[in-house]
C-alpha angles and dihedrals in degrees: 000000000000114000120205113247091240088067098052099084098048092042092051091048092053093046091050091048090048092054091048092050092048091051091048088049090056091048091047092056089062090061106025104055092162092071121081114251094238092052092059090059097047097094093050093047092049091052090048090053089051089054090052090052091052090050088055093044094051094046113137110198122192115253130197120199114221095171121119117270093256094055125103116219133219113264095207142032117244146066125324106240100171139026105178128176108214130193092214130018110189091203089062102027094235147042123314147118131293116210116189124196124194117212117203119205087261095058125090105265100196108116127219136196116263096208137018118251148087122316102249096179144357114196120181117197125189115216151129131318105235119160106288093236091053111115093232095048090088090060103033110030129090105277147161123215121209119193119194125194119194128210091272091056094252116144132212127174139199129189126207109213126194116224138205093289098028113088102172137045115201120201113174101185133087136211113279094028117131115231133188123224110272093016117146113251108160150334139236118217115236126333111003148133143242126209119201120201113203127182121246087255089070116088109218119199099172123121131206114268093032117131119227139184125223113249094011114052118078118239095184145309134250112254 
């Protein structure tokens, strides 16, 4: 199992702490004979289980897009919680569709690019930590907006949004960088959300409640 690099430091810290606690448990048994042997190892085992959970959370599976060239792909794993037609999307400067995906702590949290193109803008915004499925989380929570412009000059955008448990949004790309559709570009730590902003020229057939996978599931297609 591949683990995203953002997970390496916290996992190593927990594994180290787990080993230390287990060693201390062995030492403690030499002096505290009144405590059951298994009880002395409980703290170390609990920390080890926490490390296993982080390994699962930071997993980074390979994905292969089989969608047609004109399709835009989901940028996050999770459940579609909103498909909203909007008269004006500031991120695009015109009408379009907002597709919001909620990521639970059990979903893969590595984010991928919905469409190939040049990074036109990266805009980080500090903010609150409302529940990721809260309507106002898109406007108020810590977030990072990525705008992609393809060779035809068409723009799409996607915003990583921190949730109640998530306390950090990681975006590892810069303006001017060329990205391929489905390419990894960041991660959000723990429960979170991603909003996609698609121009009116994109036909969206998704429905709320539908589950999608980053880099594989189709958000819509250019018309």
